[in-house]
Short mmCIF file of C-alpha atoms in Angstrom, two decimals:
data_model
loop_
_atom_site.label_atom_id
_atom_site.label_comp_id
_atom_site.label_asym_id
_atom_site.label_seq_id
_atom_site.Cartn_x
_atom_site.Cartn_y
_atom_site.Cartn_z
CA MET A 531 -16.06 15.68 2.87
CA GLU A 532 -17.52 12.34 3.94
CA GLU A 533 -20.91 13.19 2.62
CA LYS A 534 -19.61 12.31 -1.11
CA MET A 535 -18.48 8.87 0.14
CA PHE A 536 -20.51 5.69 -0.06
CA LEU A 537 -20.35 2.25 1.52
CA TYR A 538 -22.11 -0.56 0.58
CA TRP A 539 -21.22 -3.21 3.47
CA GLY A 540 -22.42 -6.60 5.10
CA SER A 541 -22.38 -7.22 8.53
CA GLY A 542 -19.63 -10.00 9.72
CA SER A 543 -17.55 -9.76 6.46
CA LEU A 544 -13.66 -8.63 7.68
CA PRO A 545 -12.96 -7.28 4.33
CA CYS A 546 -16.09 -4.62 5.03
CA TRP A 547 -15.14 -4.28 8.52
CA ARG A 548 -11.54 -3.60 7.99
CA VAL A 549 -12.62 -0.57 5.55
CA MET A 550 -14.92 0.84 8.06
CA ILE A 551 -12.53 0.68 10.78
CA ALA A 552 -10.07 2.63 8.09
CA LEU A 553 -12.85 5.19 7.33
CA GLU A 554 -13.59 6.03 11.23
CA GLU A 555 -9.58 6.39 11.73
CA LYS A 556 -9.19 8.59 8.44
CA GLY A 557 -12.01 10.60 10.15
CA PHE A 558 -15.03 10.03 7.58
CA GLY A 559 -17.30 8.64 10.40
CA GLY A 560 -20.91 9.56 9.29
CA TYR A 561 -20.33 8.72 5.48
CA PRO A 562 -23.39 7.56 3.75
CA ASN A 563 -23.66 3.53 3.67
CA LYS A 564 -26.39 0.80 2.82
CA LEU A 565 -26.12 -2.78 4.99
CA ILE A 566 -27.04 -5.65 2.44
CA GLU A 567 -28.15 -8.68 3.50
CA PHE A 568 -26.21 -11.61 2.28
CA SER A 569 -28.54 -13.92 2.87
CA LYS A 570 -31.17 -11.96 0.44
CA GLU A 571 -28.28 -11.82 -1.93
CA GLU A 572 -28.16 -8.35 -1.99
CA HIS A 573 -24.71 -7.90 -3.06
CA LYS A 574 -25.82 -9.53 -6.46
CA THR A 575 -28.42 -6.67 -7.35
CA GLU A 576 -28.44 -4.24 -10.27
CA GLU A 577 -27.64 -1.49 -7.59
CA ILE A 578 -24.26 -3.03 -6.64
CA ILE A 579 -23.37 -4.98 -9.59
CA LYS A 580 -23.20 -1.45 -11.68
CA LEU A 581 -20.58 -0.04 -9.19
CA ASN A 582 -19.01 -3.48 -8.90
CA PRO A 583 -19.48 -6.25 -11.52
CA ARG A 584 -18.37 -9.06 -9.34
CA GLY A 585 -21.39 -8.30 -6.88
CA GLN A 586 -19.30 -8.34 -3.57
CA VAL A 587 -18.93 -5.58 -0.83
CA PRO A 588 -17.49 -3.70 0.17
CA THR A 589 -18.33 -1.87 -2.83
CA PHE A 590 -17.03 1.91 -2.03
CA ARG A 591 -17.68 5.31 -3.93
CA ASP A 592 -15.75 8.48 -3.14
CA GLY A 593 -17.33 10.99 -5.49
CA ASP A 594 -17.26 9.75 -8.55
CA ILE A 595 -14.31 7.25 -7.78
CA VAL A 596 -15.22 3.72 -7.44
CA VAL A 597 -12.90 1.46 -5.43
CA ASN A 598 -14.08 -2.18 -4.57
CA GLU A 599 -11.10 -4.20 -3.13
CA SER A 600 -10.50 -3.75 0.84
CA ASN A 601 -6.59 -3.73 0.08
CA ALA A 602 -7.61 -0.92 -2.42
CA ILE A 603 -9.65 0.98 -0.33
CA CYS A 604 -7.67 1.31 2.46
CA GLN A 605 -4.65 1.80 0.66
CA TYR A 606 -6.35 4.46 -1.19
CA LEU A 607 -7.90 6.34 1.83
CA GLU A 608 -4.56 6.28 3.30
CA THR A 609 -2.39 7.73 0.26
CA ARG A 610 -5.45 10.11 -0.79
CA TYR A 611 -5.79 11.39 2.84
CA LYS A 612 -2.52 10.84 4.67
CA ASN A 613 -3.19 13.88 6.70
CA HIS A 614 -6.33 13.41 7.38
CA GLY A 615 -7.45 11.69 10.74
CA THR A 616 -5.23 9.02 12.09
CA ARG A 617 -1.96 8.28 10.12
CA LEU A 618 -2.40 4.94 9.71
CA ILE A 619 1.03 3.60 7.84
CA PRO A 620 4.05 5.87 9.02
CA ASP A 621 6.63 7.58 7.29
CA ASP A 622 9.32 6.09 9.16
CA PRO A 623 11.02 3.45 7.21
CA LYS A 624 11.43 0.66 9.72
CA GLU A 625 7.64 1.32 11.11
CA MET A 626 6.16 1.70 7.71
CA ALA A 627 8.04 -1.78 6.71
CA ALA A 628 6.63 -3.53 9.65
CA VAL A 629 3.06 -2.13 9.55
CA LEU A 630 3.07 -3.34 5.62
CA GLN A 631 4.49 -6.95 6.73
CA LYS A 632 2.01 -7.40 9.45
CA MET A 633 -1.04 -5.81 7.10
CA TYR A 634 -0.50 -8.54 4.37
CA GLU A 635 0.81 -11.68 6.48
CA SER A 636 -2.19 -11.37 8.04
CA SER A 637 -3.93 -13.08 4.75
CA ASN A 638 -2.58 -16.20 6.23
CA ILE A 639 -5.21 -15.80 8.99
CA GLN A 640 -7.57 -15.55 6.05
CA GLU A 641 -6.27 -18.82 4.35
CA ASN A 642 -5.23 -21.29 7.40
CA ILE A 643 -8.28 -20.61 9.60
CA VAL A 644 -11.04 -18.94 8.03
CA SER A 645 -10.70 -20.40 4.78
CA GLY A 646 -9.47 -23.83 6.38
CA VAL A 647 -11.63 -24.01 9.57
CA VAL A 648 -14.56 -21.70 9.21
CA TYR A 649 -15.82 -22.38 5.24
CA TYR A 650 -14.66 -25.66 5.53
CA GLN A 651 -17.44 -26.39 8.16
CA TRP A 652 -19.83 -24.39 6.25
CA ARG A 653 -19.30 -26.21 3.05
CA ASN A 654 -19.51 -29.74 4.48
CA LYS A 655 -21.89 -30.97 6.95
CA LEU A 656 -21.24 -32.54 9.94
CA GLU A 657 -21.76 -36.39 8.47
CA GLU A 658 -19.71 -35.24 5.30
CA ARG A 659 -16.58 -34.14 7.04
CA ASP A 660 -13.32 -35.98 6.79
CA GLU A 661 -12.11 -36.06 10.51
CA LYS A 662 -8.58 -36.51 9.43
CA VAL A 663 -8.91 -33.58 6.72
CA PHE A 664 -10.76 -31.58 9.58
CA GLU A 665 -7.95 -32.20 12.00
CA GLU A 666 -4.98 -31.56 9.89
CA ARG A 667 -6.79 -27.78 9.03
CA LEU A 668 -7.16 -27.54 12.59
CA GLN A 669 -3.45 -28.12 12.91
CA LYS A 670 -2.93 -25.90 10.32
CA ALA A 671 -4.89 -23.20 12.02
CA ARG A 672 -3.05 -23.79 15.53
CA ASP A 673 0.27 -23.27 13.74
CA GLU A 674 -0.65 -19.89 12.48
CA LEU A 675 -2.12 -19.06 16.01
CA SER A 676 1.27 -19.64 17.65
CA ARG A 677 2.68 -17.75 14.76
CA TRP A 678 1.27 -15.00 15.91
CA GLU A 679 1.27 -15.68 19.81
CA LYS A 680 5.43 -15.70 19.31
CA HIS A 681 5.16 -12.59 17.80
CA LEU A 682 3.08 -11.04 20.16
CA GLU A 683 5.18 -12.21 22.97
CA GLN A 684 7.97 -10.05 21.75
CA CYS A 685 5.74 -7.08 20.73
CA LYS A 686 6.70 -4.07 23.10
CA THR A 687 4.02 -1.42 22.00
CA GLY A 688 0.89 -3.58 22.51
CA PHE A 689 0.29 -2.97 18.82
CA ILE A 690 0.58 -5.60 16.24
CA ALA A 691 3.42 -4.18 14.22
CA ASN A 692 5.26 -3.15 17.21
CA THR A 693 4.76 0.35 16.22
CA THR A 694 4.80 3.28 18.64
CA ALA A 695 0.93 3.77 17.73
CA PHE A 696 -2.17 1.97 16.30
CA SER A 697 -1.54 1.24 12.71
CA MET A 698 -3.18 -0.05 9.61
CA ALA A 699 -1.73 -3.46 10.59
CA ASP A 700 -4.21 -3.26 14.00
CA VAL A 701 -6.99 -2.30 11.42
CA TYR A 702 -6.37 -5.72 9.73
CA PHE A 703 -5.65 -8.01 12.48
CA TYR A 704 -8.16 -7.07 15.20
CA PRO A 705 -11.02 -7.94 13.25
CA TYR A 706 -9.59 -11.51 12.75
CA VAL A 707 -9.27 -11.82 16.70
CA ALA A 708 -12.64 -10.63 17.57
CA GLN A 709 -13.97 -13.22 15.05
CA MET A 710 -11.65 -16.11 16.49
CA ASP A 711 -13.96 -14.93 19.65
CA ARG A 712 -17.07 -14.54 17.92
CA PHE A 713 -16.64 -18.20 17.05
CA ARG A 714 -15.74 -19.21 20.01
CA MET A 715 -12.15 -20.08 20.23
CA ASP A 716 -10.82 -20.49 23.38
CA LEU A 717 -8.25 -17.39 23.66
CA LEU A 718 -6.53 -18.44 26.77
CA LYS A 719 -4.78 -20.79 24.74
CA TYR A 720 -2.81 -17.97 23.22
CA PRO A 721 -2.50 -15.51 26.35
CA ASN A 722 -0.76 -13.00 23.87
CA ILE A 723 -3.41 -12.75 21.64
CA LYS A 724 -6.03 -12.23 24.23
CA ALA A 725 -4.25 -9.67 25.97
CA TYR A 726 -4.07 -7.89 22.39
CA TYR A 727 -7.49 -8.32 22.13
CA GLU A 728 -8.65 -7.08 25.73
CA ARG A 729 -6.19 -4.22 25.38
CA LEU A 730 -7.84 -2.97 21.81
CA LYS A 731 -11.19 -3.91 22.19
CA ASN A 732 -12.58 -0.64 23.33
CA HIS A 733 -10.61 0.75 20.73
CA PRO A 734 -13.39 3.62 19.39
CA SER A 735 -13.33 2.72 15.83
CA PHE A 736 -13.34 -0.86 16.74
CA VAL A 737 -16.56 -0.52 19.15
CA SER A 738 -18.41 1.69 16.35
CA THR A 739 -18.17 -0.38 13.87
CA TYR A 740 -18.48 -3.79 15.53
CA PRO A 741 -20.73 -5.97 13.08
CA PRO A 742 -24.23 -5.22 14.53
CA HIS A 743 -25.65 -8.98 14.39
CA TRP A 744 -22.63 -10.57 16.27
CA LYS A 745 -24.17 -7.99 19.36
CA ASP A 746 -27.29 -10.12 19.31
CA THR A 747 -27.20 -13.56 18.13
CA GLU A 748 -25.82 -16.60 19.44
CA LYS A 749 -21.79 -17.01 18.91
CA PRO A 750 -21.73 -20.33 16.31
CA ASP A 751 -19.15 -22.98 17.76
CA LEU A 752 -16.86 -23.06 14.75
CA LEU A 753 -13.47 -22.50 16.35
CA SER A 754 -13.75 -24.24 19.96
CA ARG A 755 -11.47 -27.13 18.59
CA ILE A 756 -8.61 -25.09 17.82
CA MET B 1422 21.53 2.34 -3.20
CA GLU B 1423 20.71 -1.19 -4.47
CA GLU B 1424 23.68 -2.60 -2.83
CA LYS B 1425 21.89 -2.51 0.61
CA MET B 1426 19.18 -4.02 -0.97
CA PHE B 1427 18.98 -8.16 -1.19
CA LEU B 1428 16.31 -10.68 -2.64
CA TYR B 1429 15.97 -14.30 -2.08
CA TRP B 1430 13.62 -15.58 -5.21
CA GLY B 1431 12.89 -18.40 -6.88
CA SER B 1432 12.22 -19.06 -10.43
CA GLY B 1433 8.27 -19.28 -11.57
CA SER B 1434 7.07 -17.46 -8.33
CA LEU B 1435 4.70 -14.83 -9.33
CA PRO B 1436 4.89 -12.81 -6.14
CA CYS B 1437 8.65 -13.05 -6.72
CA TRP B 1438 8.56 -11.67 -9.91
CA ARG B 1439 6.19 -9.13 -9.00
CA VAL B 1440 8.80 -7.95 -6.89
CA MET B 1441 11.52 -8.09 -9.47
CA ILE B 1442 9.99 -6.42 -11.63
CA ALA B 1443 8.98 -3.07 -9.00
CA LEU B 1444 12.65 -3.04 -7.91
CA GLU B 1445 13.95 -2.80 -11.75
CA GLU B 1446 11.19 -0.26 -12.52
CA LYS B 1447 11.98 1.56 -9.13
CA GLY B 1448 15.45 1.93 -10.59
CA PHE B 1449 17.13 -0.83 -8.24
CA GLY B 1450 18.26 -3.25 -10.95
CA GLY B 1451 21.62 -4.85 -10.18
CA TYR B 1452 20.63 -5.31 -6.23
CA PRO B 1453 22.33 -8.38 -4.72
CA ASN B 1454 20.44 -11.80 -4.89
CA LYS B 1455 19.95 -15.43 -4.54
CA LEU B 1456 17.89 -17.67 -6.76
CA ILE B 1457 16.64 -20.64 -4.35
CA GLU B 1458 15.34 -24.03 -5.64
CA PHE B 1459 12.29 -24.76 -4.51
CA SER B 1460 12.88 -28.52 -5.26
CA LYS B 1461 15.71 -28.75 -2.90
CA GLU B 1462 13.35 -26.78 -0.48
CA GLU B 1463 15.66 -24.09 0.12
CA HIS B 1464 13.59 -21.70 1.17
CA LYS B 1465 13.23 -23.56 4.61
CA THR B 1466 16.88 -23.15 5.31
CA GLU B 1467 18.13 -21.40 8.26
CA GLU B 1468 19.16 -18.75 5.95
CA ILE B 1469 15.66 -17.84 4.95
CA ILE B 1470 13.85 -18.81 8.08
CA LYS B 1471 16.18 -16.25 10.27
CA LEU B 1472 14.69 -13.62 7.87
CA ASN B 1473 11.44 -15.35 7.33
CA PRO B 1474 9.92 -17.28 9.86
CA ARG B 1475 7.51 -18.57 7.51
CA GLY B 1476 10.02 -20.08 5.00
CA GLN B 1477 8.94 -18.33 2.05
CA VAL B 1478 10.34 -16.42 -0.96
CA PRO B 1479 10.34 -13.43 -1.73
CA THR B 1480 12.26 -12.67 0.81
CA PHE B 1481 13.72 -8.98 1.01
CA ARG B 1482 16.05 -6.72 3.03
CA ASP B 1483 16.86 -3.53 2.58
CA GLY B 1484 19.75 -2.32 4.58
CA ASP B 1485 18.57 -3.80 8.04
CA ILE B 1486 14.82 -3.63 7.25
CA VAL B 1487 13.25 -6.69 6.24
CA VAL B 1488 9.81 -7.22 4.73
CA ASN B 1489 8.58 -10.20 2.92
CA GLU B 1490 5.24 -10.23 1.68
CA SER B 1491 5.12 -9.33 -2.11
CA ASN B 1492 1.94 -6.69 -1.81
CA ALA B 1493 4.09 -5.40 1.37
CA ILE B 1494 7.33 -5.38 -0.58
CA CYS B 1495 5.91 -3.44 -3.77
CA GLN B 1496 4.02 -1.10 -1.63
CA TYR B 1497 7.05 -0.23 0.58
CA LEU B 1498 9.08 0.11 -2.50
CA GLU B 1499 6.56 2.50 -4.07
CA THR B 1500 6.02 4.40 -0.97
CA ARG B 1501 9.37 4.93 0.10
CA TYR B 1502 11.03 5.67 -3.00
CA LYS B 1503 8.02 7.23 -4.47
CA ASN B 1504 10.19 9.50 -6.85
CA HIS B 1505 12.98 7.43 -7.44
CA GLY B 1506 12.53 5.27 -10.74
CA THR B 1507 8.97 4.87 -12.32
CA ARG B 1508 6.15 6.50 -10.41
CA LEU B 1509 3.99 3.02 -10.28
CA ILE B 1510 1.09 4.17 -8.28
CA PRO B 1511 -0.03 7.77 -9.55
CA ASP B 1512 -1.30 10.76 -7.42
CA ASP B 1513 -3.85 11.70 -9.36
CA PRO B 1514 -6.95 10.06 -7.08
CA LYS B 1515 -8.63 8.74 -10.34
CA GLU B 1516 -5.68 6.80 -11.44
CA MET B 1517 -4.28 6.04 -8.28
CA ALA B 1518 -7.89 4.24 -7.63
CA ALA B 1519 -8.06 2.45 -10.61
CA VAL B 1520 -4.29 1.34 -10.31
CA LEU B 1521 -4.90 0.05 -6.83
CA GLN B 1522 -8.08 -1.53 -7.77
CA LYS B 1523 -6.70 -3.68 -10.52
CA MET B 1524 -3.67 -4.62 -8.11
CA TYR B 1525 -5.99 -6.46 -5.58
CA GLU B 1526 -8.44 -7.80 -8.06
CA SER B 1527 -5.70 -9.67 -10.10
CA SER B 1528 -5.78 -11.94 -6.91
CA ASN B 1529 -9.00 -13.41 -8.31
CA ILE B 1530 -6.92 -14.79 -10.84
CA GLN B 1531 -4.56 -16.72 -8.49
CA GLU B 1532 -7.65 -17.71 -6.83
CA ASN B 1533 -9.75 -19.37 -9.59
CA ILE B 1534 -7.01 -19.85 -12.55
CA VAL B 1535 -3.43 -20.36 -10.35
CA SER B 1536 -5.18 -22.22 -7.21
CA GLY B 1537 -8.68 -23.72 -8.87
CA VAL B 1538 -6.96 -25.15 -12.02
CA VAL B 1539 -3.08 -25.16 -11.75
CA TYR B 1540 -2.76 -26.52 -8.10
CA TYR B 1541 -5.56 -28.90 -8.46
CA GLN B 1542 -3.91 -30.64 -11.26
CA TRP B 1543 -0.40 -30.58 -9.10
CA ARG B 1544 -2.13 -31.94 -6.41
CA ASN B 1545 -4.57 -34.30 -7.88
CA LYS B 1546 -3.04 -37.35 -10.51
CA LEU B 1547 -5.08 -37.57 -13.58
CA GLU B 1548 -6.56 -40.95 -12.15
CA GLU B 1549 -7.42 -39.23 -9.13
CA ARG B 1550 -9.16 -36.34 -10.19
CA ASP B 1551 -13.31 -35.65 -10.35
CA GLU B 1552 -13.89 -34.67 -13.90
CA LYS B 1553 -17.05 -32.38 -12.63
CA VAL B 1554 -14.94 -30.75 -10.04
CA PHE B 1555 -12.36 -29.88 -12.47
CA GLU B 1556 -15.14 -28.97 -15.13
CA GLU B 1557 -16.46 -26.55 -12.56
CA ARG B 1558 -13.07 -24.70 -11.99
CA LEU B 1559 -12.22 -24.89 -15.49
CA GLN B 1560 -15.76 -22.88 -16.03
CA LYS B 1561 -14.59 -20.42 -13.13
CA ALA B 1562 -11.42 -20.00 -14.81
CA ARG B 1563 -12.95 -19.06 -17.91
CA ASP B 1564 -15.48 -16.60 -16.10
CA GLU B 1565 -12.64 -14.81 -14.61
CA LEU B 1566 -10.70 -14.54 -17.84
CA SER B 1567 -14.00 -13.07 -19.38
CA ARG B 1568 -14.27 -10.31 -16.66
CA TRP B 1569 -10.40 -9.20 -17.65
CA GLU B 1570 -11.26 -9.57 -21.69
CA LYS B 1571 -14.39 -7.50 -21.27
CA HIS B 1572 -12.43 -4.78 -19.19
CA LEU B 1573 -9.23 -4.71 -21.50
CA GLU B 1574 -11.63 -4.33 -24.50
CA GLN B 1575 -12.93 -1.29 -22.60
CA CYS B 1576 -9.39 -0.13 -22.06
CA LYS B 1577 -8.14 2.87 -24.09
CA THR B 1578 -4.65 3.12 -22.85
CA GLY B 1579 -3.31 -0.50 -23.47
CA PHE B 1580 -2.46 -0.55 -19.81
CA ILE B 1581 -4.55 -2.53 -17.41
CA ALA B 1582 -5.82 0.18 -14.95
CA ASN B 1583 -6.66 2.05 -18.40
CA THR B 1584 -3.61 4.90 -17.13
CA THR B 1585 -2.12 6.97 -18.91
CA ALA B 1586 1.46 5.28 -18.30
CA PHE B 1587 2.64 1.90 -16.95
CA SER B 1588 1.73 1.36 -12.98
CA MET B 1589 1.97 -1.15 -10.62
CA ALA B 1590 -1.03 -2.73 -11.86
CA ASP B 1591 0.67 -4.19 -14.84
CA VAL B 1592 3.37 -5.37 -12.56
CA TYR B 1593 0.62 -7.40 -10.91
CA PHE B 1594 -1.43 -8.33 -13.82
CA TYR B 1595 1.34 -8.96 -16.58
CA PRO B 1596 2.80 -12.00 -14.85
CA TYR B 1597 -0.26 -13.99 -14.41
CA VAL B 1598 -1.03 -13.56 -18.38
CA ALA B 1599 2.86 -14.84 -19.00
CA GLN B 1600 2.22 -17.96 -16.74
CA MET B 1601 -1.33 -18.54 -18.66
CA ASP B 1602 0.78 -18.79 -21.79
CA ARG B 1603 3.42 -20.83 -20.23
CA PHE B 1604 1.08 -23.35 -18.86
CA ARG B 1605 -0.14 -23.58 -22.99
CA MET B 1606 -3.42 -21.25 -22.24
CA ASP B 1607 -4.59 -20.79 -26.00
CA LEU B 1608 -4.62 -16.86 -25.24
CA LEU B 1609 -6.48 -16.79 -28.97
CA LYS B 1610 -9.78 -17.53 -27.09
CA TYR B 1611 -9.36 -14.08 -25.38
CA PRO B 1612 -8.03 -11.54 -27.85
CA ASN B 1613 -8.03 -8.63 -26.07
CA ILE B 1614 -5.96 -10.22 -23.34
CA LYS B 1615 -3.77 -11.46 -26.31
CA ALA B 1616 -3.14 -8.29 -27.71
CA TYR B 1617 -1.98 -6.63 -24.05
CA TYR B 1618 0.29 -9.74 -23.94
CA GLU B 1619 2.00 -9.04 -27.55
CA ARG B 1620 1.86 -5.29 -26.44
CA LEU B 1621 3.95 -5.56 -23.46
CA LYS B 1622 5.98 -8.73 -24.09
CA ASN B 1623 9.16 -6.56 -24.51
CA HIS B 1624 8.74 -3.99 -21.52
CA PRO B 1625 12.12 -4.10 -20.51
CA SER B 1626 11.28 -4.89 -16.84
CA PHE B 1627 9.55 -8.17 -17.78
CA VAL B 1628 11.99 -9.27 -20.38
CA SER B 1629 15.08 -8.84 -17.80
CA THR B 1630 13.02 -10.66 -14.99
CA TYR B 1631 11.34 -13.35 -17.02
CA PRO B 1632 11.61 -16.69 -14.85
CA PRO B 1633 15.04 -18.04 -16.43
CA HIS B 1634 13.75 -21.73 -16.01
CA TRP B 1635 11.05 -21.02 -18.36
CA LYS B 1636 13.08 -19.95 -21.12
CA ASP B 1637 14.68 -23.44 -21.59
CA THR B 1638 11.79 -25.91 -20.07
CA GLU B 1639 8.97 -27.56 -21.92
CA LYS B 1640 5.76 -25.56 -21.30
CA PRO B 1641 3.36 -27.77 -19.05
CA ASP B 1642 -0.02 -28.59 -20.32
CA LEU B 1643 -2.07 -27.19 -17.65
CA LEU B 1644 -4.23 -24.44 -19.20
CA SER B 1645 -4.99 -25.88 -22.35
CA ARG B 1646 -8.50 -27.00 -21.50
CA ILE B 1647 -9.61 -23.04 -20.65
#
């Protein structure tokens, strides 16, 4: 089955990581793939552009079907291969709603922490940064984390959507937390988020898809001020 | 069925509009609802906060199930009520993939046109605007539109995902085009987008959910420079 699939991906890209976890969970581990180097602009090569005119990864092919947006790929895999591998979106309406809610709500982390704080530092050199603006962004990031901390405090099952089993919401949420750790955020300030991270750190599909360059390069200090 | 549903929504919010179209298409028209006034900060009232701690609309309830992110609500309605009303995500894998791709790819319009150009003008008074920055943003918006224009040129069916029938991709894409028209974009520059707009303008669920305050207020000039 998996032989007909192909994934172009970049190390450290959360949309790519999300898709790779979903592929493992759905039982397609071992699919052919190509790791592209962002620094060499390999996502802008003809090989990718012809499948994905936006020149982005993930770029995914399943036979002659091409899907490129990470949300689209995850939903495609779960819908088309519903009973293959792990069920990631439950049938029970209440659990289904909770999973979908947390999957898409996690995009606020992208906005308030990744774009708001990480990208701000990448785009503005230290001497160009407006300390007041930066502090406002850090505060938004802290507010965002407090929401998830409070939510996890009330979660009984240990999974982010409070479902009885691992779900697509964990596929979406966990990489954000691993990225916070990578960027030297002090997770001790958010004990329930830290506990979630420790609990799921050894989940097989998270381990096998962990961004390779994160393993052997120094952690950049991008979130220690949160 | 629809009596147990409830939607809080705001006029002109595209995430709300998307959900309202999906509700009509799924055959739940006539559901109880409350129009909130953004200018009065009604989305930050206790009534909403208790269902949606982020204080945002859409806030949606289906019996005792609460879902608030528009992507989550649309996927919930389509998955839970698959065979109720219009099928919005086809079973055919190729069509399914195309619909999902265009649904989520449309978020680039949010980023490059709505956030990039519209919000920039809302957040920066005319005298505070950096003309060079604004021109760069306009160019990104034009590039984004050119992608969709080129895509629509190749579409044979008249629907945005090139599917045989109306789909969730149209539910997502059409409101962006209607908003461009509202904000005085010259659609004649993009004849295939204009043709799409004219073709679907009278689609019943688009007409019945059209943002009420757009009908009787002057069109703001926010996109005429594109």
